[in-house]
Coordinates of C-alpha atoms in Angstrom, one line a residue:
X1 CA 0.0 0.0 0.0
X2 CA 2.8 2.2 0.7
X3 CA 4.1 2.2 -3.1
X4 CA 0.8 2.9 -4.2
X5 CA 0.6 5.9 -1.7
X6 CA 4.0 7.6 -2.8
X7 CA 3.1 6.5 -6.7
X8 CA -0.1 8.6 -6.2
X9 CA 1.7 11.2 -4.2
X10 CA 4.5 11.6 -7.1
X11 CA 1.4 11.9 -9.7
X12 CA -0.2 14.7 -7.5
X13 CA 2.9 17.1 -7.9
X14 CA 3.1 16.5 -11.4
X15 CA -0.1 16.6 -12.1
X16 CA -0.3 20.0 -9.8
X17 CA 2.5 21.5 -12.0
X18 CA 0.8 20.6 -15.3
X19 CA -2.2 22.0 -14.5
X20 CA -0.5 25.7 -13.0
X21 CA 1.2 25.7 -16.7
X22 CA -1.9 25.2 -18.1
X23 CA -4.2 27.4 -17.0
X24 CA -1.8 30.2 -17.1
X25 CA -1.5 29.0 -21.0
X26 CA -5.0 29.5 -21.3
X27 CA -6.1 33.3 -23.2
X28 CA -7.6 35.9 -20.8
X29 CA -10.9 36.9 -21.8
X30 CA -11.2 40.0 -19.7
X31 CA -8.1 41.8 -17.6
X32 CA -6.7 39.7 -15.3
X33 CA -3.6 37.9 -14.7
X34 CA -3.1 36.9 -18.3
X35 CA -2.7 40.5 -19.3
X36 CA 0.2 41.5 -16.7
X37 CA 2.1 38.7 -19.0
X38 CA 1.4 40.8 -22.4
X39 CA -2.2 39.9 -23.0
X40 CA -1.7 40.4 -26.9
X41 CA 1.0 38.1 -27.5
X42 CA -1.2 35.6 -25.5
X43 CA -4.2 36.5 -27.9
X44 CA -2.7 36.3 -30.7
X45 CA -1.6 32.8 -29.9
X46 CA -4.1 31.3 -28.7
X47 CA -6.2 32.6 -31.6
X48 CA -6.6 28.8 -33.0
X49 CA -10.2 27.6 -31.6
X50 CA -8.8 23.6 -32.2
X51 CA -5.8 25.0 -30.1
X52 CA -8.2 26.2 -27.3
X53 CA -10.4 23.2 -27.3
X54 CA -7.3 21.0 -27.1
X55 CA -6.2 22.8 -24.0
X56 CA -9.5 23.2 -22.5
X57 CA -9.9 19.0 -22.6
X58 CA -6.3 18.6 -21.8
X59 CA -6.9 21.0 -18.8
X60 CA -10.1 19.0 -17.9
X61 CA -8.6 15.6 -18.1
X62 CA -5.6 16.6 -16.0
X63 CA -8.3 18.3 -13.3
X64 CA -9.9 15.2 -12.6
X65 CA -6.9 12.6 -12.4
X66 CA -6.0 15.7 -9.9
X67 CA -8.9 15.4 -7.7
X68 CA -9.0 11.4 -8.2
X69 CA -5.6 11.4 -6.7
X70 CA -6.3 13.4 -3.7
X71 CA -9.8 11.6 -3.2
X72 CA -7.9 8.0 -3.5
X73 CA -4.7 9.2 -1.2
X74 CA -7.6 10.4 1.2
X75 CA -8.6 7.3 1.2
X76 CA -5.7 5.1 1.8
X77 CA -4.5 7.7 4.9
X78 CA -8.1 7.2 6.5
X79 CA -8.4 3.3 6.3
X80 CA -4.7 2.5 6.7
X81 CA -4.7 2.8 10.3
X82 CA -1.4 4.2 11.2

């Protein structure tokens, strides 16, 4: 159990890094934190709607193996008893 726990544990920091790269990938649609980074180099590349799509499901996909792995490593710490 304990090499499924630090497997899991390894996934959630890569997983946490992958997603802070992505959303700061994704384009600002209003003022925010994207624009202090040069919002118009950030909308002119984003510009591709297939591109944005295919970051938006990435993003998705990596958000919920994110929250599976903190629900399962709940888990194992609750019912492992030490």
């Amino acid at each position: 159990m304990e090499i499924l726990q630090v497997i899991l544990q390894v996934l959630l920091g890569i997983t946490s890094l992958l997603l802070t790269l992505l959303i700061l990938l994704h384009r600002g649609r209003g003022g925010g934190l994207s624009d202090m980074f040069g919002g118009g180099v950030t909308s002119n590349l984003g510009a591709s709607g297939v591109a944005e799509r295919n970051l938006n499901r990435i993003t998705v996909f990596l958000g919920l193996l994110w929250i599976t792995c903190i629900i399962v490593l709940g888990l194992i710490t609750k019912f492992s008893g030490s």
